[in-house]
CSV table of N, CA and C and ligand atoms in Angstrom, one decimal:
chain,number,residue,atom,x,y,z
A,1,MET,N,65.8,-47.5,44.5
A,1,MET,CA,65.7,-48.4,45.6
A,1,MET,C,64.5,-49.0,45.4
A,2,ILE,N,64.4,-50.8,45.9
A,2,ILE,CA,63.4,-51.5,45.7
A,2,ILE,C,62.1,-51.4,47.1
A,3,ALA,N,61.5,-51.3,47.1
A,3,ALA,CA,60.4,-51.3,48.3
A,3,ALA,C,59.5,-52.3,47.8
A,4,ILE,N,58.4,-52.2,49.1
A,4,ILE,CA,57.7,-53.7,48.8
A,4,ILE,C,56.7,-53.0,50.1
A,5,PHE,N,55.9,-53.1,49.0
A,5,PHE,CA,54.3,-52.6,50.4
A,5,PHE,C,53.3,-54.2,50.6
A,6,PRO,N,53.6,-55.0,51.8
A,6,PRO,CA,52.9,-56.1,52.1
A,6,PRO,C,51.8,-55.9,52.1
A,7,GLY,N,50.6,-56.9,52.4
A,7,GLY,CA,49.5,-56.6,52.8
A,7,GLY,C,48.5,-57.9,52.5
A,8,SER,N,47.4,-58.0,52.9
A,8,SER,CA,46.2,-58.8,52.7
A,8,SER,C,45.7,-58.4,51.0
A,9,PHE,N,45.4,-56.9,51.2
A,9,PHE,CA,44.9,-57.0,50.0
A,9,PHE,C,43.3,-57.3,49.7
A,10,ASP,N,43.0,-57.7,50.5
A,10,ASP,CA,41.3,-58.4,50.8
A,10,ASP,C,40.1,-57.7,49.9
A,11,PRO,N,39.6,-56.7,49.2
A,11,PRO,CA,40.7,-56.2,48.2
A,11,PRO,C,41.5,-55.4,48.4
A,12,ILE,N,42.0,-54.6,47.2
A,12,ILE,CA,42.5,-53.3,47.4
A,12,ILE,C,41.8,-52.2,47.3
A,13,THR,N,42.1,-51.5,48.2
A,13,THR,CA,40.8,-50.5,48.1
A,13,THR,C,41.9,-48.5,48.1
A,14,ASN,N,41.0,-47.8,47.7
A,14,ASN,CA,41.5,-46.6,47.6
A,14,ASN,C,42.8,-46.2,47.9
A,15,GLY,N,42.8,-46.9,49.3
A,15,GLY,CA,43.6,-46.2,50.3
A,15,GLY,C,45.3,-47.3,49.7
A,16,HIS,N,45.2,-47.8,49.4
A,16,HIS,CA,46.4,-48.8,48.9
A,16,HIS,C,47.4,-47.9,48.0
A,17,VAL,N,45.8,-47.9,46.6
A,17,VAL,CA,46.1,-47.2,45.4
A,17,VAL,C,46.9,-45.7,45.6
A,18,ASP,N,46.2,-45.3,46.3
A,18,ASP,CA,47.0,-43.4,47.2
A,18,ASP,C,48.5,-44.2,47.9
A,19,ILE,N,48.4,-44.8,48.8
A,19,ILE,CA,49.8,-45.1,49.1
A,19,ILE,C,51.1,-45.9,48.1
A,20,ALA,N,50.3,-46.6,47.5
A,20,ALA,CA,51.3,-47.2,46.1
A,20,ALA,C,52.1,-46.0,45.2
A,21,HIS,N,51.2,-44.9,44.6
A,21,HIS,CA,51.0,-44.4,44.3
A,21,HIS,C,52.4,-43.2,44.9
A,22,ARG,N,51.9,-42.4,46.0
A,22,ARG,CA,53.4,-42.0,46.6
A,22,ARG,C,54.2,-43.1,46.6
A,23,ALA,N,54.4,-44.4,46.7
A,23,ALA,CA,56.1,-44.8,46.7
A,23,ALA,C,56.2,-44.3,46.3
A,24,LEU,N,55.6,-44.8,44.7
A,24,LEU,CA,56.2,-45.4,43.2
A,24,LEU,C,57.3,-43.3,42.7
A,25,LYS,N,56.6,-42.9,43.7
A,25,LYS,CA,57.2,-40.9,43.3
A,25,LYS,C,58.9,-40.9,44.3
A,26,LEU,N,58.7,-42.6,45.3
A,26,LEU,CA,60.1,-42.1,46.6
A,26,LEU,C,60.8,-43.2,45.6
A,27,PHE,N,60.1,-44.8,45.0
A,27,PHE,CA,61.3,-45.3,44.9
A,27,PHE,C,61.6,-46.0,43.5
A,28,ASP,N,62.2,-46.5,43.2
A,28,ASP,CA,62.8,-46.7,41.9
A,28,ASP,C,61.5,-48.1,41.4
A,29,LYS,N,61.3,-48.4,42.7
A,29,LYS,CA,60.3,-49.7,42.1
A,29,LYS,C,59.5,-50.3,43.2
A,30,LEU,N,58.6,-50.7,43.1
A,30,LEU,CA,57.3,-50.6,44.2
A,30,LEU,C,56.9,-52.5,43.7
A,31,ILE,N,57.1,-53.1,45.2
A,31,ILE,CA,56.7,-54.5,44.4
A,31,ILE,C,56.1,-54.9,45.8
A,32,ILE,N,54.7,-55.0,45.4
A,32,ILE,CA,53.3,-54.5,46.3
A,32,ILE,C,53.0,-56.3,46.4
A,33,ALA,N,53.1,-56.7,47.5
A,33,ALA,CA,53.2,-58.4,47.9
A,33,ALA,C,52.1,-58.7,48.6
A,34,VAL,N,51.3,-59.8,47.8
A,34,VAL,CA,50.1,-60.0,48.5
A,34,VAL,C,50.2,-61.2,49.8
A,35,LEU,N,49.8,-60.9,50.9
A,35,LEU,CA,50.2,-62.8,52.0
A,35,LEU,C,49.5,-63.7,51.5
A,36,HIS,N,49.8,-64.6,51.4
A,36,HIS,CA,49.3,-66.3,51.3
A,36,HIS,C,48.8,-66.0,53.2
A,37,ASN,N,47.5,-65.6,53.8
A,37,ASN,CA,47.3,-66.0,55.3
A,37,ASN,C,46.5,-67.2,55.0
A,38,ARG,N,46.6,-68.4,55.9
A,38,ARG,CA,46.0,-69.1,56.5
A,38,ARG,C,44.2,-69.2,56.6
A,39,SER,N,45.2,-68.3,57.9
A,39,SER,CA,44.4,-68.2,59.2
A,39,SER,C,43.1,-67.0,58.8
A,40,LYS,N,43.2,-66.4,57.8
A,40,LYS,CA,42.5,-64.9,57.9
A,40,LYS,C,41.4,-66.0,56.8
A,41,GLN,N,40.2,-65.4,56.7
A,41,GLN,CA,39.0,-65.5,56.2
A,41,GLN,C,38.6,-65.1,55.1
A,42,ALA,N,39.3,-65.1,53.8
A,42,ALA,CA,39.4,-64.3,52.5
A,42,ALA,C,38.6,-64.5,51.5
A,43,LEU,N,38.5,-63.4,51.1
A,43,LEU,CA,36.8,-63.3,50.8
A,43,LEU,C,37.5,-63.3,48.9
A,44,PHE,N,38.9,-63.4,48.3
A,44,PHE,CA,39.4,-63.3,47.3
A,44,PHE,C,40.7,-63.9,47.5
A,45,THR,N,40.5,-65.1,46.2
A,45,THR,CA,42.1,-66.0,45.7
A,45,THR,C,43.0,-65.1,46.0
A,46,ILE,N,44.3,-65.6,46.4
A,46,ILE,CA,45.5,-64.5,46.1
A,46,ILE,C,44.9,-64.4,44.7
A,47,GLU,N,45.4,-65.1,43.8
A,47,GLU,CA,45.5,-64.6,42.3
A,47,GLU,C,44.2,-64.0,41.5
A,48,GLU,N,43.1,-64.1,42.6
A,48,GLU,CA,41.6,-62.6,41.9
A,48,GLU,C,42.8,-61.2,42.4
A,49,ARG,N,43.3,-61.5,43.8
A,49,ARG,CA,43.8,-60.1,44.4
A,49,ARG,C,45.1,-59.9,43.3
A,50,GLN,N,46.4,-60.5,43.0
A,50,GLN,CA,47.1,-60.6,42.3
A,50,GLN,C,46.0,-59.7,41.0
A,51,GLN,N,45.3,-60.0,40.2
A,51,GLN,CA,44.8,-59.7,38.9
A,51,GLN,C,44.1,-58.6,39.1
A,52,LEU,N,43.3,-58.0,40.3
A,52,LEU,CA,43.1,-56.7,40.9
A,52,LEU,C,44.4,-56.1,40.7
A,53,ILE,N,45.0,-55.8,41.6
A,53,ILE,CA,45.8,-54.9,41.6
A,53,ILE,C,46.3,-54.7,40.5
A,54,ARG,N,47.0,-55.7,39.4
A,54,ARG,CA,47.4,-55.4,38.1
A,54,ARG,C,46.3,-54.3,37.8
A,55,SER,N,44.8,-54.7,37.0
A,55,SER,CA,44.0,-54.4,37.0
A,55,SER,C,44.0,-52.9,37.3
A,56,VAL,N,44.4,-52.0,38.4
A,56,VAL,CA,44.6,-51.2,38.6
A,56,VAL,C,45.4,-50.2,38.6
A,57,PHE,N,46.8,-50.6,37.8
A,57,PHE,CA,47.6,-49.8,38.0
A,57,PHE,C,48.5,-50.5,35.8
A,58,PRO,N,47.8,-50.2,35.1
A,58,PRO,CA,48.0,-50.6,33.4
A,58,PRO,C,49.0,-50.2,33.2
A,59,GLY,N,49.7,-51.0,32.2
A,59,GLY,CA,51.2,-50.1,32.1
A,59,GLY,C,51.7,-49.8,32.7
A,60,MET,N,52.6,-50.2,34.0
A,60,MET,CA,53.1,-49.5,35.2
A,60,MET,C,54.1,-50.7,35.3
A,61,GLU,N,54.0,-52.0,34.1
A,61,GLU,CA,55.1,-53.3,34.6
A,61,GLU,C,56.5,-52.3,35.2
A,62,SER,N,57.5,-51.6,34.8
A,62,SER,CA,58.6,-51.2,34.1
A,62,SER,C,58.9,-50.9,36.2
A,63,SER,N,58.2,-50.0,36.4
A,63,SER,CA,58.6,-49.8,38.3
A,63,SER,C,57.6,-50.3,39.2
A,64,LEU,N,55.7,-51.0,38.8
A,64,LEU,CA,55.2,-52.1,39.9
A,64,LEU,C,55.4,-53.7,39.1
A,65,GLU,N,55.4,-54.2,40.6
A,65,GLU,CA,55.3,-55.4,40.4
A,65,GLU,C,54.6,-56.0,41.5
A,66,VAL,N,53.6,-57.5,40.7
A,66,VAL,CA,53.1,-57.5,41.8
A,66,VAL,C,52.9,-59.1,42.1
A,67,ALA,N,53.2,-59.2,43.1
A,67,ALA,CA,53.7,-60.7,43.7
A,67,ALA,C,52.9,-61.2,44.8
A,68,SER,N,52.9,-62.5,45.4
A,68,SER,CA,52.8,-63.1,46.4
A,68,SER,C,53.9,-63.6,47.2
A,69,PHE,N,53.8,-64.2,48.5
A,69,PHE,CA,54.5,-64.6,49.5
A,69,PHE,C,54.0,-65.2,50.5
A,70,GLN,N,54.6,-66.4,50.9
A,70,GLN,CA,54.4,-67.1,52.1
A,70,GLN,C,55.6,-67.1,52.9
A,71,GLY,N,55.1,-67.2,55.1
A,71,GLY,CA,56.4,-67.1,55.6
A,71,GLY,C,56.7,-65.7,55.4
A,72,LEU,N,58.0,-65.1,55.9
A,72,LEU,CA,59.0,-63.9,57.1
A,72,LEU,C,58.9,-63.4,55.9
A,73,LEU,N,58.1,-61.7,55.9
A,73,LEU,CA,58.5,-60.8,54.8
A,73,LEU,C,60.0,-60.4,54.8
A,74,VAL,N,60.7,-60.6,56.1
A,74,VAL,CA,61.9,-59.9,55.9
A,74,VAL,C,62.9,-61.5,54.4
A,75,ASP,N,62.2,-62.4,54.5
A,75,ASP,CA,63.3,-63.5,53.5
A,75,ASP,C,62.1,-63.2,52.3
A,76,PHE,N,60.9,-62.9,52.1
A,76,PHE,CA,60.7,-63.0,50.6
A,76,PHE,C,61.2,-60.8,50.3
A,77,ALA,N,61.5,-60.4,50.6
A,77,ALA,CA,62.1,-59.2,51.0
A,77,ALA,C,63.2,-59.2,50.0
A,78,ARG,N,64.1,-59.6,51.3
A,78,ARG,CA,65.7,-59.8,51.0
A,78,ARG,C,65.4,-60.7,49.2
A,79,SER,N,64.9,-61.3,49.1
A,79,SER,CA,64.9,-62.6,47.7
A,79,SER,C,64.6,-61.6,46.9
A,80,LYS,N,64.1,-60.6,46.7
A,80,LYS,CA,63.6,-59.7,46.0
A,80,LYS,C,64.4,-58.4,45.5
A,81,GLY,N,65.7,-58.3,46.7
A,81,GLY,CA,66.2,-57.2,46.7
A,81,GLY,C,65.9,-55.8,47.5
A,82,ALA,N,64.8,-55.8,48.2
A,82,ALA,CA,63.9,-54.1,48.6
A,82,ALA,C,64.6,-54.3,50.0
A,83,THR,N,65.2,-53.5,50.5
A,83,THR,CA,65.3,-53.1,51.5
A,83,THR,C,64.7,-51.6,52.4
A,84,VAL,N,63.3,-51.9,51.7
A,84,VAL,CA,62.7,-50.6,52.4
A,84,VAL,C,60.7,-52.0,52.3
A,85,VAL,N,60.2,-51.8,53.4
A,85,VAL,CA,58.9,-52.1,53.7
A,85,VAL,C,58.1,-50.7,53.3
A,86,VAL,N,56.6,-50.7,52.6
A,86,VAL,CA,55.9,-49.5,52.5
A,86,VAL,C,54.9,-49.6,53.5
A,87,ARG,N,53.8,-48.7,53.9
A,87,ARG,CA,52.9,-49.6,54.9
A,87,ARG,C,52.1,-47.6,55.1
A,88,GLY,N,50.9,-47.7,55.1
A,88,GLY,CA,49.9,-46.6,55.1
A,88,GLY,C,49.7,-46.4,56.3
A,89,LEU,N,50.0,-44.9,57.0
A,89,LEU,CA,49.4,-44.6,58.2
A,89,LEU,C,48.4,-44.6,58.4
A,90,ARG,N,46.8,-44.9,58.6
A,90,ARG,CA,45.9,-44.1,58.5
A,90,ARG,C,45.5,-43.6,60.2
A,91,ALA,N,45.8,-43.5,61.0
A,91,ALA,CA,45.1,-43.1,62.4
A,91,ALA,C,46.1,-43.0,63.5
A,92,ILE,N,46.4,-43.0,64.4
A,92,ILE,CA,47.1,-43.1,65.2
A,92,ILE,C,47.0,-44.3,65.8
A,93,SER,N,45.8,-44.6,65.7
A,93,SER,CA,45.4,-46.6,66.2
A,93,SER,C,46.3,-47.2,65.7
A,94,ASP,N,46.3,-47.0,64.3
A,94,ASP,CA,47.4,-48.2,63.0
A,94,ASP,C,48.8,-47.8,63.7
A,95,TYR,N,49.5,-47.4,64.7
A,95,TYR,CA,50.3,-47.4,64.9
A,95,TYR,C,51.4,-48.4,65.7
A,96,GLU,N,50.6,-48.8,66.7
A,96,GLU,CA,51.0,-50.2,67.7
A,96,GLU,C,51.0,-51.3,66.9
A,97,TYR,N,50.6,-51.5,65.9
A,97,TYR,CA,50.6,-52.8,65.3
A,97,TYR,C,51.7,-52.6,64.5
A,98,GLU,N,52.1,-51.8,63.3
A,98,GLU,CA,52.7,-51.0,62.4
A,98,GLU,C,54.3,-51.0,63.1
A,99,ALA,N,53.8,-50.3,64.3
A,99,ALA,CA,55.8,-50.3,65.0
A,99,ALA,C,56.2,-51.9,66.0
A,100,GLN,N,55.2,-52.5,65.6
A,100,GLN,CA,55.5,-53.6,66.0
A,100,GLN,C,55.9,-54.7,65.6
A,101,MET,N,55.5,-54.1,63.7
A,101,MET,CA,56.0,-55.2,62.9
A,101,MET,C,56.6,-54.4,62.1
A,102,ALA,N,57.4,-53.0,62.2
A,102,ALA,CA,58.6,-52.9,61.6
A,102,ALA,C,59.9,-53.4,62.9
A,103,LEU,N,60.0,-53.1,63.9
A,103,LEU,CA,60.8,-53.6,64.7
A,103,LEU,C,61.1,-54.6,64.9
A,104,THR,N,60.0,-55.7,64.2
A,104,THR,CA,60.0,-56.7,64.5
A,104,THR,C,60.7,-57.6,63.2
A,105,ASN,N,60.2,-56.6,62.4
A,105,ASN,CA,61.3,-57.3,60.9
A,105,ASN,C,62.9,-56.8,60.8
A,106,ARG,N,63.2,-55.5,61.4
A,106,ARG,CA,64.3,-54.6,61.2
A,106,ARG,C,64.9,-56.2,62.5
A,107,SER,N,64.3,-56.5,63.8
A,107,SER,CA,64.8,-57.7,64.6
A,107,SER,C,65.8,-58.7,63.9
A,108,LEU,N,64.9,-59.4,62.8
A,108,LEU,CA,65.2,-60.3,62.1
A,108,LEU,C,66.0,-59.8,61.0
A,109,TRP,N,65.8,-58.8,60.2
A,109,TRP,CA,67.0,-58.3,59.1
A,109,TRP,C,67.4,-56.9,59.8
A,110,ASP,N,68.6,-56.6,60.3
A,110,ASP,CA,68.7,-55.1,60.5
A,110,ASP,C,68.9,-54.3,59.0
A,111,GLU,N,68.5,-54.8,57.6
A,111,GLU,CA,69.0,-53.8,56.7
A,111,GLU,C,67.3,-53.1,56.7
A,112,MET,N,66.6,-54.0,57.1
A,112,MET,CA,65.0,-53.8,56.4
A,112,MET,C,64.4,-52.6,57.0
A,113,GLU,N,64.4,-51.4,56.1
A,113,GLU,CA,64.0,-49.9,57.1
A,113,GLU,C,62.4,-50.3,56.7
A,114,THR,N,61.1,-49.8,57.6
A,114,THR,CA,59.9,-49.7,57.2
A,114,THR,C,59.8,-47.9,56.4
A,115,ALA,N,59.1,-47.8,55.8
A,115,ALA,CA,58.6,-46.2,55.7
A,115,ALA,C,57.0,-46.7,55.7
A,116,PHE,N,56.8,-45.7,56.5
A,116,PHE,CA,55.2,-45.3,56.5
A,116,PHE,C,54.6,-44.2,56.2
A,117,LEU,N,53.9,-44.3,55.2
A,117,LEU,CA,53.0,-43.2,54.5
A,117,LEU,C,52.0,-42.7,54.5
A,118,MET,N,51.4,-41.6,55.0
A,118,MET,CA,50.1,-41.2,55.2
A,118,MET,C,49.2,-41.1,54.2
A,119,THR,N,48.1,-41.6,54.2
A,119,THR,CA,47.3,-41.9,53.3
A,119,THR,C,46.5,-40.2,53.0
A,120,ALA,N,45.7,-40.3,51.5
A,120,ALA,CA,45.4,-38.4,51.9
A,120,ALA,C,43.8,-38.7,52.9
A,121,GLN,N,43.8,-37.4,53.5
A,121,GLN,CA,42.9,-37.3,54.4
A,121,GLN,C,41.1,-38.3,53.9
A,122,GLN,N,40.6,-38.1,52.9
A,122,GLN,CA,39.5,-38.7,52.4
A,122,GLN,C,39.8,-39.9,52.4
A,123,HIS,N,40.8,-41.1,52.4
A,123,HIS,CA,41.0,-42.6,53.0
A,123,HIS,C,41.1,-42.8,54.0
A,124,SER,N,41.6,-41.9,54.7
A,124,SER,CA,42.2,-42.4,56.3
A,124,SER,C,40.9,-43.3,57.2
A,125,TYR,N,39.6,-43.1,56.5
A,125,TYR,CA,38.6,-44.7,57.2
A,125,TYR,C,38.3,-45.8,56.6
A,126,ILE,N,39.4,-46.0,55.6
A,126,ILE,CA,39.0,-46.7,54.6
A,126,ILE,C,39.8,-48.5,55.3
A,127,SER,N,39.1,-49.3,55.0
A,127,SER,CA,39.7,-50.8,55.2
A,127,SER,C,38.7,-51.9,54.5
A,128,SER,N,39.9,-52.6,53.6
A,128,SER,CA,39.3,-54.2,53.1
A,128,SER,C,38.2,-54.7,54.1
A,129,SER,N,38.3,-54.7,55.0
A,129,SER,CA,37.3,-55.2,56.3
A,129,SER,C,35.6,-54.8,56.0
A,130,ILE,N,36.3,-53.1,55.9
A,130,ILE,CA,35.2,-52.5,55.7
A,130,ILE,C,34.4,-52.4,54.7
A,131,VAL,N,35.4,-52.4,52.9
A,131,VAL,CA,34.4,-52.6,52.9
A,131,VAL,C,34.1,-54.0,52.2
A,132,ARG,N,34.5,-55.2,52.5
A,132,ARG,CA,34.0,-56.7,52.1
A,132,ARG,C,32.2,-56.1,53.5
A,133,GLN,N,32.8,-55.6,54.6
A,133,GLN,CA,30.9,-55.6,54.9
A,133,GLN,C,30.3,-55.3,54.1
A,134,ILE,N,30.8,-54.2,53.8
A,134,ILE,CA,29.5,-53.1,52.8
A,134,ILE,C,29.4,-53.8,51.7
A,135,ALA,N,30.1,-54.4,51.2
A,135,ALA,CA,29.2,-55.6,49.7
A,135,ALA,C,28.3,-56.9,50.2
A,136,SER,N,28.9,-57.2,51.8
A,136,SER,CA,28.2,-58.5,51.8
A,136,SER,C,26.7,-58.2,51.8
A,137,PHE,N,26.8,-57.1,52.2
A,137,PHE,CA,25.1,-56.1,52.6
A,137,PHE,C,24.6,-55.4,51.2
A,138,HIS,N,25.3,-55.4,49.9
A,138,HIS,CA,24.7,-54.6,48.6
A,138,HIS,C,25.3,-53.4,49.4
A,139,GLY,N,25.8,-52.8,50.1
A,139,GLY,CA,25.9,-51.2,49.9
A,139,GLY,C,27.1,-51.0,48.9
A,140,ARG,N,27.1,-49.6,48.6
A,140,ARG,CA,28.0,-48.5,47.7
A,140,ARG,C,29.5,-49.0,48.1
A,141,VAL,N,30.2,-49.2,47.2
A,141,VAL,CA,31.7,-49.3,48.1
A,141,VAL,C,32.8,-48.5,46.5
A,142,ASP,N,31.4,-48.1,45.5
A,142,ASP,CA,32.4,-47.0,44.6
A,142,ASP,C,33.3,-45.7,44.7
A,143,HIS,N,33.0,-45.6,46.2
A,143,HIS,CA,34.0,-44.5,46.1
A,143,HIS,C,34.7,-44.7,47.0
A,144,LEU,N,34.7,-45.8,47.9
A,144,LEU,CA,36.4,-46.6,48.7
A,144,LEU,C,37.4,-47.5,47.5
A,145,VAL,N,37.0,-47.8,46.7
A,145,VAL,CA,37.7,-49.2,45.7
A,145,VAL,C,37.6,-48.7,44.2
A,146,PRO,N,38.3,-49.3,43.8
A,146,PRO,CA,39.0,-48.6,42.4
A,146,PRO,C,37.5,-49.3,41.3
A,147,PRO,N,37.7,-48.5,40.3
A,147,PRO,CA,36.6,-49.5,39.4
A,147,PRO,C,36.5,-51.2,39.6
A,148,PRO,N,37.7,-51.3,38.6
A,148,PRO,CA,37.9,-52.7,38.8
A,148,PRO,C,37.4,-53.8,39.9
A,149,VAL,N,37.5,-53.3,41.0
A,149,VAL,CA,37.0,-53.7,42.5
A,149,VAL,C,35.3,-53.7,42.7
A,150,VAL,N,34.9,-53.2,42.4
A,150,VAL,CA,33.4,-52.6,41.9
A,150,VAL,C,33.0,-53.9,41.2
A,151,GLU,N,33.2,-54.3,40.1
A,151,GLU,CA,32.6,-55.0,39.4
A,151,GLU,C,33.2,-56.0,39.7
A,152,ALA,N,34.3,-56.9,40.5
A,152,ALA,CA,34.4,-57.7,41.1
A,152,ALA,C,33.8,-58.0,42.4
A,153,LEU,N,33.7,-57.4,43.2
A,153,LEU,CA,32.7,-57.3,44.3
A,153,LEU,C,30.9,-57.5,43.9
A,154,ARG,N,31.3,-56.9,43.1
A,154,ARG,CA,29.6,-57.6,42.5
A,154,ARG,C,29.0,-58.8,42.2
A,155,ARG,N,30.5,-59.4,41.5
A,155,ARG,CA,30.2,-60.6,40.9
A,155,ARG,C,30.3,-61.6,42.3
A,156,LYS,N,31.3,-60.9,43.7
A,156,LYS,CA,31.2,-61.9,44.8
A,156,LYS,C,29.7,-62.1,45.0
A,157,HIS,N,28.6,-61.3,45.5
A,157,HIS,CA,27.7,-60.2,45.9
A,157,HIS,C,26.8,-59.7,44.8
A,158,PRO,N,26.5,-60.0,43.8
A,158,PRO,CA,25.4,-60.5,43.0
A,158,PRO,C,24.4,-58.5,42.8
A,159,ARG,N,24.1,-59.0,44.3
A,159,ARG,CA,22.9,-57.6,44.4
A,159,ARG,C,23.7,-56.4,44.5
A,160,THR,N,25.2,-56.3,45.0
A,160,THR,CA,25.9,-55.0,44.9
A,160,THR,C,25.4,-53.3,44.1
A,161,LEU,N,24.9,-52.8,44.9
A,161,LEU,CA,24.2,-51.9,44.5
A,161,LEU,C,25.5,-50.7,43.3
A,162,ALA,N,25.9,-50.5,44.1
A,162,ALA,CA,27.4,-49.5,43.2
A,162,ALA,C,27.6,-49.8,41.9
B,1,PNS,O1,47.4,-55.8,55.3
B,1,PNS,P1,47.6,-56.6,56.1
B,1,PNS,O2,46.8,-58.1,56.7
B,1,PNS,O3,48.2,-55.9,57.3
B,1,PNS,O4,49.0,-57.2,56.1
B,1,PNS,C1,49.7,-58.2,56.8
B,1,PNS,C2,51.2,-58.0,57.2
B,1,PNS,C3,50.9,-59.1,55.1
B,1,PNS,C4,52.0,-57.1,56.2
B,1,PNS,C5,52.3,-59.0,57.9
B,1,PNS,O5,51.2,-59.8,58.5
B,1,PNS,C6,53.0,-60.1,57.6
B,1,PNS,O6,54.2,-59.4,56.9
B,1,PNS,N1,53.2,-61.0,57.3
B,1,PNS,C7,54.5,-61.8,57.1
B,1,PNS,C8,55.0,-63.3,57.9
B,1,PNS,C9,55.9,-61.8,58.9
B,1,PNS,O7,57.1,-61.7,58.2
B,1,PNS,N2,55.8,-61.8,60.0
B,1,PNS,C10,56.4,-61.1,61.0
B,1,PNS,C11,56.9,-59.6,61.0
B,1,PNS,S1,55.1,-59.2,61.9
């Protein structure tokens, strides 16, 4: 079964990595799909985000694909033969937004299931926006994101300490 893990991934965090590893145990193939979102002010380009994701999962090309998409997730999923959307749940506060997306996606394509995976507890407070904020103020992020992302954030914000 092919699953798709969509998101902004600006940038990928340890929480995302944890969810991807859990999903790889459940599904034959996982497609990490980065959304082209013009309405969001992004720190990393789509290409940079995909490169960072690839660098975090070396040698996993047989079971993991990194892609980007525009438009509706269900259309992209269908074009890839993916019938499951993987999303991480951190806290109850994520539930409302996630339930809305899951039910909307199913209303658009009845075959589209959503699998919610719980992050490890130590990642439950991490978000890409918090990482971007800390990095912009030159704070430590090495406990929140994988090493290639720490390096990339340093390049965006040269005085980052981590
Ligand atoms: O990491 P994010 O920003 O929470 O991810 C949100 C994402 C990419 C999963 C969501 O915005 C999405 O699927 N967008 C594509 C447009 C779409 O299909 N919308 C209808 C379902 S809500």
